[in-house]
Each structure stands twice: as C-alpha cells, then as structure tokens.
PDB file of C-alpha atoms in Angstrom:
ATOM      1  CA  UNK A   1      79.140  78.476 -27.944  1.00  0.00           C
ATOM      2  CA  UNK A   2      77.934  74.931 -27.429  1.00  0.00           C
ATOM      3  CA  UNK A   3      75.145  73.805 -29.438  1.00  0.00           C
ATOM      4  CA  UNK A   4      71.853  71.733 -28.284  1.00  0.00           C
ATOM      5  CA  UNK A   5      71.982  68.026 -29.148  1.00  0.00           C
ATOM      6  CA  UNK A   6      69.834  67.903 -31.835  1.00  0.00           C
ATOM      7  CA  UNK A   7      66.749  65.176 -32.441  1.00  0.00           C
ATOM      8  CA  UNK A   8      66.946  63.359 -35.164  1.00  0.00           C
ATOM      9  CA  UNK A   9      63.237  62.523 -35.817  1.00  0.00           C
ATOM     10  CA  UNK A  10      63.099  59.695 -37.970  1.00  0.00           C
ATOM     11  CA  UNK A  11      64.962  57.999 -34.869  1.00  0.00           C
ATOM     12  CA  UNK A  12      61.994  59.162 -32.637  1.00  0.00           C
ATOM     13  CA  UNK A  13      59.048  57.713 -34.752  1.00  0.00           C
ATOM     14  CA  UNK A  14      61.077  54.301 -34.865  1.00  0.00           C
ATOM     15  CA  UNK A  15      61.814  54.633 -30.844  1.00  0.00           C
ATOM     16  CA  UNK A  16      57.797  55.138 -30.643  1.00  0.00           C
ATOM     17  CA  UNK A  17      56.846  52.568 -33.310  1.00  0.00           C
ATOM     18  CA  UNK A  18      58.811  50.034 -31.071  1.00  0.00           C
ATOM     19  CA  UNK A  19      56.791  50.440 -27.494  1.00  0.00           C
ATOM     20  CA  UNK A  20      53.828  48.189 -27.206  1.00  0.00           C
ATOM     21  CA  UNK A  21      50.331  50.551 -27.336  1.00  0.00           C
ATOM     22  CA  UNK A  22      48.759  50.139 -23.734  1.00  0.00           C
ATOM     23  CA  UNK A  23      45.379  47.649 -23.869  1.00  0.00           C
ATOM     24  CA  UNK A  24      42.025  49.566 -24.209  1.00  0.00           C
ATOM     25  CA  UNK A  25      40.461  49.633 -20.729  1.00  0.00           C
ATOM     26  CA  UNK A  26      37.085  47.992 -20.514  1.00  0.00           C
ATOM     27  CA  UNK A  27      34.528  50.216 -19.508  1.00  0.00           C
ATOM     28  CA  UNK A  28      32.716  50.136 -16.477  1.00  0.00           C
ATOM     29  CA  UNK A  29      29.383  49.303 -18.042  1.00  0.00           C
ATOM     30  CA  UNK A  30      31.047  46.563 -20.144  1.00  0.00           C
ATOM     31  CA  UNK A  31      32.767  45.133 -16.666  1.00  0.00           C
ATOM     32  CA  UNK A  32      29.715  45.481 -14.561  1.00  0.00           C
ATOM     33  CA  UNK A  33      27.729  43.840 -17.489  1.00  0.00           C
ATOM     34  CA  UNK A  34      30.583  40.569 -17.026  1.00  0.00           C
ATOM     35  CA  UNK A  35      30.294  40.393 -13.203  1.00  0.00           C
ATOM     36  CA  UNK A  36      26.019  40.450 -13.933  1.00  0.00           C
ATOM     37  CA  UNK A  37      26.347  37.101 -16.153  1.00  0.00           C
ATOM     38  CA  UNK A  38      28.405  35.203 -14.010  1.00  0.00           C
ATOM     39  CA  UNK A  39      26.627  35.934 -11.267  1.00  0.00           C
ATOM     40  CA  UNK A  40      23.311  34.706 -13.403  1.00  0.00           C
ATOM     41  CA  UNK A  41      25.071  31.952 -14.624  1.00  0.00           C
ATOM     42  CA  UNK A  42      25.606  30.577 -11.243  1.00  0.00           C
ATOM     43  CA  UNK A  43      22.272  31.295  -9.913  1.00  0.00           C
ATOM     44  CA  UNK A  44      20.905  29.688 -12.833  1.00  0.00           C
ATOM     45  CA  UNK A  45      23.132  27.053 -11.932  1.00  0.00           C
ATOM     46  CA  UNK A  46      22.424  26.767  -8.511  1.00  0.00           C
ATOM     47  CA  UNK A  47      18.672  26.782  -9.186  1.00  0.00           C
ATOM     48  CA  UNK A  48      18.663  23.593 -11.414  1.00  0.00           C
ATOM     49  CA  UNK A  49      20.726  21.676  -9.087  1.00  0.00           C
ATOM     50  CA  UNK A  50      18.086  22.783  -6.277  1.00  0.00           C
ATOM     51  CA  UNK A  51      15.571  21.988  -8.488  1.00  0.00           C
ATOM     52  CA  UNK A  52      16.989  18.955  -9.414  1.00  0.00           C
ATOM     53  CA  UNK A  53      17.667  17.749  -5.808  1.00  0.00           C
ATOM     54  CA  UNK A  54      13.819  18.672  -4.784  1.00  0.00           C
ATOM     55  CA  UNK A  55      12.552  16.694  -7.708  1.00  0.00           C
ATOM     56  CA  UNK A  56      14.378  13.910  -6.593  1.00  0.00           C
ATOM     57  CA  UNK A  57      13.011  14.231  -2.981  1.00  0.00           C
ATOM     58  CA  UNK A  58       9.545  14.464  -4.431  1.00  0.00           C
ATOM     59  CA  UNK A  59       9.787  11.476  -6.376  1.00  0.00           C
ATOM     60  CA  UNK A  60      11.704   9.366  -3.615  1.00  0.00           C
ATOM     61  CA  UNK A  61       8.705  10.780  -1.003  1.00  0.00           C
ATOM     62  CA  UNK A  62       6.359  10.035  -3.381  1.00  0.00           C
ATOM     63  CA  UNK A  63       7.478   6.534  -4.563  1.00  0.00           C
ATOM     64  CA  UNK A  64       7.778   5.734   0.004  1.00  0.00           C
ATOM     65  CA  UNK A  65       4.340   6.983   0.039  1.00  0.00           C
ATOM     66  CA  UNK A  66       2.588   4.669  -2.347  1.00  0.00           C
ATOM     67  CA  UNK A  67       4.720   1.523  -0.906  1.00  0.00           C
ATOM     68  CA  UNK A  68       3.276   2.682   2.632  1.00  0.00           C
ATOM     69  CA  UNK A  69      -0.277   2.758   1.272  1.00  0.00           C
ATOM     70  CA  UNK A  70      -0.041  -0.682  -0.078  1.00  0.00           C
ATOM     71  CA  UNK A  71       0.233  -1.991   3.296  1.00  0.00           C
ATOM     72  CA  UNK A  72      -3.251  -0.709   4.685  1.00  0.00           C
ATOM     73  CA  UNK A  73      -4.617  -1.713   1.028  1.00  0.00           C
ATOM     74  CA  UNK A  74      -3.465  -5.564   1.492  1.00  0.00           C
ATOM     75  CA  UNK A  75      -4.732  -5.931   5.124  1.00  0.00           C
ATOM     76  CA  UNK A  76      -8.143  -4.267   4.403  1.00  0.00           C
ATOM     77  CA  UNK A  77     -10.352  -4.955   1.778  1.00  0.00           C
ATOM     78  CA  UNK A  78     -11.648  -1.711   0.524  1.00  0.00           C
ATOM     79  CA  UNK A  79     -15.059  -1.760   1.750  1.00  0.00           C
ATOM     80  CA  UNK A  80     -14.191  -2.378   5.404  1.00  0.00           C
ATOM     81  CA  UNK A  81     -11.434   0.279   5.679  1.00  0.00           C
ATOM     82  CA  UNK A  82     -14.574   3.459   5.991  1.00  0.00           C
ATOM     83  CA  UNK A  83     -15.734   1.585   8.599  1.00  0.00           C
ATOM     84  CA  UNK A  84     -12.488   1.383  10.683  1.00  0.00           C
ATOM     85  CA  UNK A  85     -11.690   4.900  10.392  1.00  0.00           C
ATOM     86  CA  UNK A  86     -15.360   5.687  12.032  1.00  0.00           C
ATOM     87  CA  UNK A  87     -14.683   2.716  14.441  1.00  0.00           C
ATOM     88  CA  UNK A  88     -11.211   4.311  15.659  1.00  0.00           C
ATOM     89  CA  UNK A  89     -12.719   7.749  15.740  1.00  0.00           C
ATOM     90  CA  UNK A  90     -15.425   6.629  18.304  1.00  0.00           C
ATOM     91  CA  UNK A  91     -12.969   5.333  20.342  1.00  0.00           C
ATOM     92  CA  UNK A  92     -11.023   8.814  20.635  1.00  0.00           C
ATOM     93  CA  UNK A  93     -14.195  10.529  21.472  1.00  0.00           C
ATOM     94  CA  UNK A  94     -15.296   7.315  24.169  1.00  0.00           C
ATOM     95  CA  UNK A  95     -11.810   7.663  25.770  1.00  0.00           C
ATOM     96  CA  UNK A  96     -11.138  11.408  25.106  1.00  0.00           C
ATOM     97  CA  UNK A  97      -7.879  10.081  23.160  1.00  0.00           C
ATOM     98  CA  UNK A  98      -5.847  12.119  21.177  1.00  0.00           C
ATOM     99  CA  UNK A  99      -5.124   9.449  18.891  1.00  0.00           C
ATOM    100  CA  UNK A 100      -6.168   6.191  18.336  1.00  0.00           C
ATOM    101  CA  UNK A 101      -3.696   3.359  16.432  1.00  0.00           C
ATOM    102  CA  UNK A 102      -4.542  -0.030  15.077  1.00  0.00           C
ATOM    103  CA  UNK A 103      -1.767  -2.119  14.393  1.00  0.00           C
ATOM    104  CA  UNK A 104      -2.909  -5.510  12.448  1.00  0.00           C
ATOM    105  CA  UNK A 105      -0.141  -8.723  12.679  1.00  0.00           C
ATOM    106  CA  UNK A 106       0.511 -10.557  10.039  1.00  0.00           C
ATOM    107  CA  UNK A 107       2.493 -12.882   7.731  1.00  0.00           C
ATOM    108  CA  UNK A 108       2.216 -15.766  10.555  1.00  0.00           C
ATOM    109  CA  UNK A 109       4.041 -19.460  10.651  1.00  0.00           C
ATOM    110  CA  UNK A 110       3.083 -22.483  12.568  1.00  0.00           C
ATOM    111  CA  UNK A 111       5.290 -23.796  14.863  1.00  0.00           C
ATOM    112  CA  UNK A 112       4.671 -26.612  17.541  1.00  0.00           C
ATOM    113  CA  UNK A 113       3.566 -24.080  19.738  1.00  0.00           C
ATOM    114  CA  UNK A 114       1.562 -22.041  18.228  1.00  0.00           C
ATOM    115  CA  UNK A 115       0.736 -19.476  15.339  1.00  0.00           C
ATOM    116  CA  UNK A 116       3.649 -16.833  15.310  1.00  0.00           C
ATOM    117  CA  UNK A 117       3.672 -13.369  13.272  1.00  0.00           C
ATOM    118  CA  UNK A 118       6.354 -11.692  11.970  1.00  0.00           C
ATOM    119  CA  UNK A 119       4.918  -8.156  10.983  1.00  0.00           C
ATOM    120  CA  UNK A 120       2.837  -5.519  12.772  1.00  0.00           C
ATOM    121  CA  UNK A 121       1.395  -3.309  10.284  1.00  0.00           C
ATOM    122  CA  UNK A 122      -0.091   0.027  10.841  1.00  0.00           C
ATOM    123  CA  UNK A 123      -2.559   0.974   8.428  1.00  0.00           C
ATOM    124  CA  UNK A 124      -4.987   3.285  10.171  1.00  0.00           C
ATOM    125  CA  UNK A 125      -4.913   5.979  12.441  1.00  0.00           C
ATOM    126  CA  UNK A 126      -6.964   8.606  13.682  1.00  0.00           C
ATOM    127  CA  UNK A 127      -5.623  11.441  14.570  1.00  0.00           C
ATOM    128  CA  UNK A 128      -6.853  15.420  16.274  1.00  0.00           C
ATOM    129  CA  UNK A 129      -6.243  17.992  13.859  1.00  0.00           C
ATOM    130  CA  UNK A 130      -3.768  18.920  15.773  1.00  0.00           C
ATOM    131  CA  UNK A 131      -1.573  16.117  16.143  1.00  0.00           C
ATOM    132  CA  UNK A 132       1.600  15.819  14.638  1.00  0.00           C
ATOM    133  CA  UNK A 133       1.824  12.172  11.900  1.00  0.00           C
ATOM    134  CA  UNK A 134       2.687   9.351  13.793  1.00  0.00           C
ATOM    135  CA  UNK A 135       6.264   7.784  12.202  1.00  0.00           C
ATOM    136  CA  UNK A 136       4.910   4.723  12.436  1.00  0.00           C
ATOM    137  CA  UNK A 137       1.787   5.620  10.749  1.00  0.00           C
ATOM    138  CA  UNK A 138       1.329   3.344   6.904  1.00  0.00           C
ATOM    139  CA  UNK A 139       4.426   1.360   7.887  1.00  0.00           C
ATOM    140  CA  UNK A 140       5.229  -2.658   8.470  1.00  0.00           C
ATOM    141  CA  UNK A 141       7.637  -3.193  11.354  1.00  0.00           C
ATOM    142  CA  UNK A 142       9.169  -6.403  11.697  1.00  0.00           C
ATOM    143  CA  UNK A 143       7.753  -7.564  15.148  1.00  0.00           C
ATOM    144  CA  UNK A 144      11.088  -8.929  16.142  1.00  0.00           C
ATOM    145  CA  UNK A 145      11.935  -4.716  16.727  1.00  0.00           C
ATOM    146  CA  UNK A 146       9.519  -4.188  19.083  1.00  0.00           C
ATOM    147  CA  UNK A 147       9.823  -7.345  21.056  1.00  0.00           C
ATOM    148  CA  UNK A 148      10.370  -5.608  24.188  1.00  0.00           C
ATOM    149  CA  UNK A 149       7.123  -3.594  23.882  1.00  0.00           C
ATOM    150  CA  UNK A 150       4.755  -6.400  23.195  1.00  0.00           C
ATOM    151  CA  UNK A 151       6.553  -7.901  25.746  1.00  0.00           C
ATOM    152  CA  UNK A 152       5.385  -5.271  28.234  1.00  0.00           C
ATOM    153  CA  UNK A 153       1.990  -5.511  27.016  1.00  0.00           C
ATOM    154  CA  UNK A 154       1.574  -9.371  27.007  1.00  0.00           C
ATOM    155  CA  UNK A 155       2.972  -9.995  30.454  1.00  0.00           C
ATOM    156  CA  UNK A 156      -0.205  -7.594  31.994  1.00  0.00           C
ATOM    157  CA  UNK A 157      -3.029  -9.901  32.912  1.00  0.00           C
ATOM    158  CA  UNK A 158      -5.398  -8.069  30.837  1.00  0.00           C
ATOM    159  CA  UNK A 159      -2.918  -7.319  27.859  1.00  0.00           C
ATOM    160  CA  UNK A 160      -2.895  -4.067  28.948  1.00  0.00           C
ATOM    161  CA  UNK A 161      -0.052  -1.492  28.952  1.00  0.00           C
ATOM    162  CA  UNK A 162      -0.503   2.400  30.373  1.00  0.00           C
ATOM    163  CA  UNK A 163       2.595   4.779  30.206  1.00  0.00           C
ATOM    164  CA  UNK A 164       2.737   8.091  31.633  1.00  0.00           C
ATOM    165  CA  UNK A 165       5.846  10.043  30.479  1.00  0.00           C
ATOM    166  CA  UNK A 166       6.612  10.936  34.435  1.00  0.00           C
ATOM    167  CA  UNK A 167       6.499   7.841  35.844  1.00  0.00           C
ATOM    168  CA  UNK A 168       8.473   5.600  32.780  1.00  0.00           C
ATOM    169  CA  UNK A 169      12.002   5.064  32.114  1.00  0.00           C
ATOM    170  CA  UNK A 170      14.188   6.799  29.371  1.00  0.00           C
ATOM    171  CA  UNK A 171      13.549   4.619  26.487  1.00  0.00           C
ATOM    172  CA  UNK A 172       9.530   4.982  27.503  1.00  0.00           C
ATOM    173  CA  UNK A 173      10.221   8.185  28.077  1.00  0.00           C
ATOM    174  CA  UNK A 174      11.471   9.729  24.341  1.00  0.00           C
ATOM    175  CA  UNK A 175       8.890   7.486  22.701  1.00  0.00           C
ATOM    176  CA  UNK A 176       6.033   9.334  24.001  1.00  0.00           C
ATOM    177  CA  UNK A 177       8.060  12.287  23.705  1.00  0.00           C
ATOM    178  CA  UNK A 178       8.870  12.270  20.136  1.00  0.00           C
ATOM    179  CA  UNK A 179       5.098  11.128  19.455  1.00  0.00           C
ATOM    180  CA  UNK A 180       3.717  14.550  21.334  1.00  0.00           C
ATOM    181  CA  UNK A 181       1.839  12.720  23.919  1.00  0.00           C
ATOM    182  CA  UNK A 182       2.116  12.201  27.807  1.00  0.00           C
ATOM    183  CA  UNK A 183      -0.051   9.061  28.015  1.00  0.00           C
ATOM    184  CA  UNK A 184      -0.096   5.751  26.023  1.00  0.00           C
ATOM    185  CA  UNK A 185      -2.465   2.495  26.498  1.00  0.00           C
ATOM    186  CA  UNK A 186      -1.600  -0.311  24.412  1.00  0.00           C
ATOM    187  CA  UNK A 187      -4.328  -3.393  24.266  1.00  0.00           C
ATOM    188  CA  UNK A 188      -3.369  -6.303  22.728  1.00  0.00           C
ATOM    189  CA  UNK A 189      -6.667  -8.092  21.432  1.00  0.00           C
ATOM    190  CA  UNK A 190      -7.837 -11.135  19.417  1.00  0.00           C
ATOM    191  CA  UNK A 191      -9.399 -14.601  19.459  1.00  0.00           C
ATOM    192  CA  UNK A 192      -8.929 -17.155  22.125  1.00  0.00           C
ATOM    193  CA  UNK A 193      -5.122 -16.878  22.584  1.00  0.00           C
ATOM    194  CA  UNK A 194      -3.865 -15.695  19.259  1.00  0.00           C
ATOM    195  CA  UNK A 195      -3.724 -11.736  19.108  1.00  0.00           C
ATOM    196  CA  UNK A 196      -4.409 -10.729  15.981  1.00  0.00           C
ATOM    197  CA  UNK A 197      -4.078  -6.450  16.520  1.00  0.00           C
ATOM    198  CA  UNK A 198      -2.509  -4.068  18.884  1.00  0.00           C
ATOM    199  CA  UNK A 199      -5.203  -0.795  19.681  1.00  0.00           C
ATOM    200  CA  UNK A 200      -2.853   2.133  20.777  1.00  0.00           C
ATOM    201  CA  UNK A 201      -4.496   5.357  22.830  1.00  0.00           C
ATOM    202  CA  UNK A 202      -2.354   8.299  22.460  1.00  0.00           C
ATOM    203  CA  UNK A 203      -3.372  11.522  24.883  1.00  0.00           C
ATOM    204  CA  UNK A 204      -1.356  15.157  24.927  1.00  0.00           C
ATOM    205  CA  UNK A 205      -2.074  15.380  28.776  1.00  0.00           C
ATOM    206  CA  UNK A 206      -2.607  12.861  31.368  1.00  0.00           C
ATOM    207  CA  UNK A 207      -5.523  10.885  31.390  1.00  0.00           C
ATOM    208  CA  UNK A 208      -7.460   9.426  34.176  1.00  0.00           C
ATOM    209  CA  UNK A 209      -7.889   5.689  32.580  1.00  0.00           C
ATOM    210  CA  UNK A 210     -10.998   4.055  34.007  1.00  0.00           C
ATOM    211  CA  UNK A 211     -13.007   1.419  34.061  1.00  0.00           C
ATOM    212  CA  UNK A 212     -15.823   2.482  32.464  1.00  0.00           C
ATOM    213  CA  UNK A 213     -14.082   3.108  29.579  1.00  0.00           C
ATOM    214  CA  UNK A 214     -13.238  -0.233  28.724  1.00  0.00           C
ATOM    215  CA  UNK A 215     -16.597  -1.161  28.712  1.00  0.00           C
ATOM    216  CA  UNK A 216     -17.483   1.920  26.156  1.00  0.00           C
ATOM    217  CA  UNK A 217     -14.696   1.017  23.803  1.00  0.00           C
ATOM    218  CA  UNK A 218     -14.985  -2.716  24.076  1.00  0.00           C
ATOM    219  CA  UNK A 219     -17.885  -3.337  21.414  1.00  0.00           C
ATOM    220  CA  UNK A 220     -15.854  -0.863  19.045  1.00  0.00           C
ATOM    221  CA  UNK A 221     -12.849  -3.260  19.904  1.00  0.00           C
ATOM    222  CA  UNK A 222     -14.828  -6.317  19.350  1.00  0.00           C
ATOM    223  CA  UNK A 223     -15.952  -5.061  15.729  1.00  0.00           C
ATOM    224  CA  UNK A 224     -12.384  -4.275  15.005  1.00  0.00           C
ATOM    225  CA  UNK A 225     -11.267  -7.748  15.925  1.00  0.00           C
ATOM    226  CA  UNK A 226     -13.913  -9.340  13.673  1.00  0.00           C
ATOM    227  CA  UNK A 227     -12.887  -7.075  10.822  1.00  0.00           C
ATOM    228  CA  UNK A 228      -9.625  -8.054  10.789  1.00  0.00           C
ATOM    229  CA  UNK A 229     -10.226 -11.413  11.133  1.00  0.00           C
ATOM    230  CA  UNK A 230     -12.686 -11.635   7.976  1.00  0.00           C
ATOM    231  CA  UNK A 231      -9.959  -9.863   6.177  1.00  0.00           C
ATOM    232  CA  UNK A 232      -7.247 -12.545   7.313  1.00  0.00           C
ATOM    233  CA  UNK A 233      -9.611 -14.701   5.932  1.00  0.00           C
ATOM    234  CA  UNK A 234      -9.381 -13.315   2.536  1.00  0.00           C
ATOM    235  CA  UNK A 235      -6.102 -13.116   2.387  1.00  0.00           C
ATOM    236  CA  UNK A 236      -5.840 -16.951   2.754  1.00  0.00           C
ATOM    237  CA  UNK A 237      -8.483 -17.380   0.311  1.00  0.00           C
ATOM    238  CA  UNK A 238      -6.584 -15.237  -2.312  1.00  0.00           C
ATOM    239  CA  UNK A 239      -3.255 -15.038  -1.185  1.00  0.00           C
ATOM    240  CA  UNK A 240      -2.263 -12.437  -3.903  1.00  0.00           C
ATOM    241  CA  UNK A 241      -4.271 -10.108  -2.762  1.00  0.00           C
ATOM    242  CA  UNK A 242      -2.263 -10.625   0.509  1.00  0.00           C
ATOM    243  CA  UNK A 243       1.129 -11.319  -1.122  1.00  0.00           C
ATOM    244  CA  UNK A 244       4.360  -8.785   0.439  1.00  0.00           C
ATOM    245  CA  UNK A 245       5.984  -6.509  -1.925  1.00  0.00           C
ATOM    246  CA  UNK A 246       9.479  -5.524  -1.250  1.00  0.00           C
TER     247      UNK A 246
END
C-alpha cells in the first residue's frame, strides 16, 4: 500500500514566511477623503490665480481711469467744469440729442501759417441714462488719427458735419454703429479762424436737424467757446497746470 507524501511543516512556515504579505487596501473613506483635498487644493488654487488676475485688472482699470481724468482736470479749471456739464445738458434737451460731446484742442505750435494743434481731448460728455460710455469719452487722441474726420467737418461751409448711418459709407457706418446711435452732427467752433473745440450730437434714431436749432444751441455754444478759451488762457499763464503727463 502506497503511502501519502507527507508535509513536512517546518518547510511550510518557511515557504509562507518567504511570500510578500499583500498591501493593506485603503479604505474608501480614506480614498474619497484624498480625491476631496486635491480637488480643494486646486480650487483653492484656481481661486487665487483668479483673484490674482482680477486684482490686477482692477488696479490696471483703475490706474487708466485716473490718467483719463487728468485730462478733463488740465483743460478745465475746476470751477468752470459744473458749468459745462449744465451747458452740454441744455443742448441735449434744445436738440433732443442723445448725447452731447465736447472735444477741446490743444497742445498747439506756430507755424508760418497758422496756430496748429496736435491733441483733441474729450473731457466732458453728457450722456441719457441709457446710453452706453462713449470710448472716446476722458481720452486725448492725437489729432493726426482723426484727420479724415475733421477733414469732413472743415471742408462744410458752416463747419458742419451730419451723418445718418443709412446714407454713409462703411467706415461712417461702424462708427455710429459701435457708438449706439443713427445720427451724428459734428460743429467745429472757435474764434475768428482758429477752432478751438469740436461739439458732437449723438441721437439713437434719426433726427430731423433744423434750423431753428442752431439758433437755440448757439448761445450755449458761444459760452462754451469762451470757457475754453479763458481756460487756454490759464494754461499759458501757468503752464504746469497745463503740462502733459505720459
């Protein structure tokens, strides 16, 4: 009779001793708790980098906006700047405007033939409540950039320009466009034969421009003019107060 292999067990303990015990298994509480951190840890991540980024949009915005203000603060002096804000709002109600512009030059030269600017600022604007801000609105545009519109104004024999965005060409066209109106008059006015300021009339809907509203807004224009030109005046008189800061 053939006998059973027998075990020899001190043979099995070291066969056992020599496999490698299996790694403990994480529990599901201690793997959902791992997959919660990271995810925290970029959120919180993600946060302060958003936060970062909007701070630095603040401050940029914020640091644009107070270079923009300086321009209506060196063509005005303080006292006279109430006055044009009233004076521009009569004119919206005179002509029905939606909004009404005042762009100042300034920072003229001499030449042989005559007194030449090289800025238009615009520091004042009155606008509907519900208007959208005009881009150009607290900003100094080198007049050399909008040549061909002062161009189109000048060459009238009133210094007069109308628009109406159906009648215009493309370039006329997406300016009125992007500004949210469908009629534009630009007047170019000043003393003698140097103009001094550019009066924009902005109007959501077309506008029947006559001629008896000229002669409403023409003492508001007048005042304008003169306001302006006492404040050019300062300048020249203090030229730090009307120095350029880049």
């Amino acid at each position: 009779m053939r006998h059973l292999p027998t075990l020899d067990e001190n043979a099995l303990i070291k066969t056992i001793a020599t496999i490698d015990p299996a790694p403990p298994q994480k529990s599901w509480t201690s793997q959902v708790g791992s997959i919660l951190g990271q995810a925290l840890f970029d959120y919180s991540s993600a946060l302060f980098i958003s936060a970062a980024i909007a701070i630095a949009a603040a401050a940029r915005q914020f640091k644009e906006r107070r270079q923009r203000e300086r321009v209506s603060l060196e063509i005005l002096p303080p006292r006279e700047r109430r006055r044009v804000q009233d004076l521009l709002a009569q004119a919206a109600i005179l002509t029905g405007a939606d909004r009404v512009v005042l762009g100042v030059f300034h920072n003229g030269s001499i030449s042989f033939d005559g007194l030449h600017f090289s800025h238009l600022a615009i520091p004042f604007c009155y606008e509907h409540p519900s208007m959208p801000l005009l881009p150009e609105f607290l900003r100094d545009i080198p007049v050399s950039s909008i040549m061909r519109e002062l161009e189109a104004i000048w060459k009238t024999p009133n210094n007069e320009f109308l628009a109406r965005v159906d009648d215009c060409d493309s370039p006329c066209r997406y300016y009125l466009e992007t500004r949210g109106v469908k009629q534009i008059v630009f007047r170019s006015k000043g003393l003698k034969s140097v103009d001094v300021l550019i009066l924009g009339y902005h109007w959501t809907e077309t506008h029947h421009w006559r001629e008896q509203e000229r002669e409403a807004i023409a003492p508001i224009e007048e005042e304008i003019v003169q306001i302006v030109r006492l404040a050019a005046t300062h300048r020249l008189l203090s030229p730090a107060f009307g120095k350029r800061r880049h």
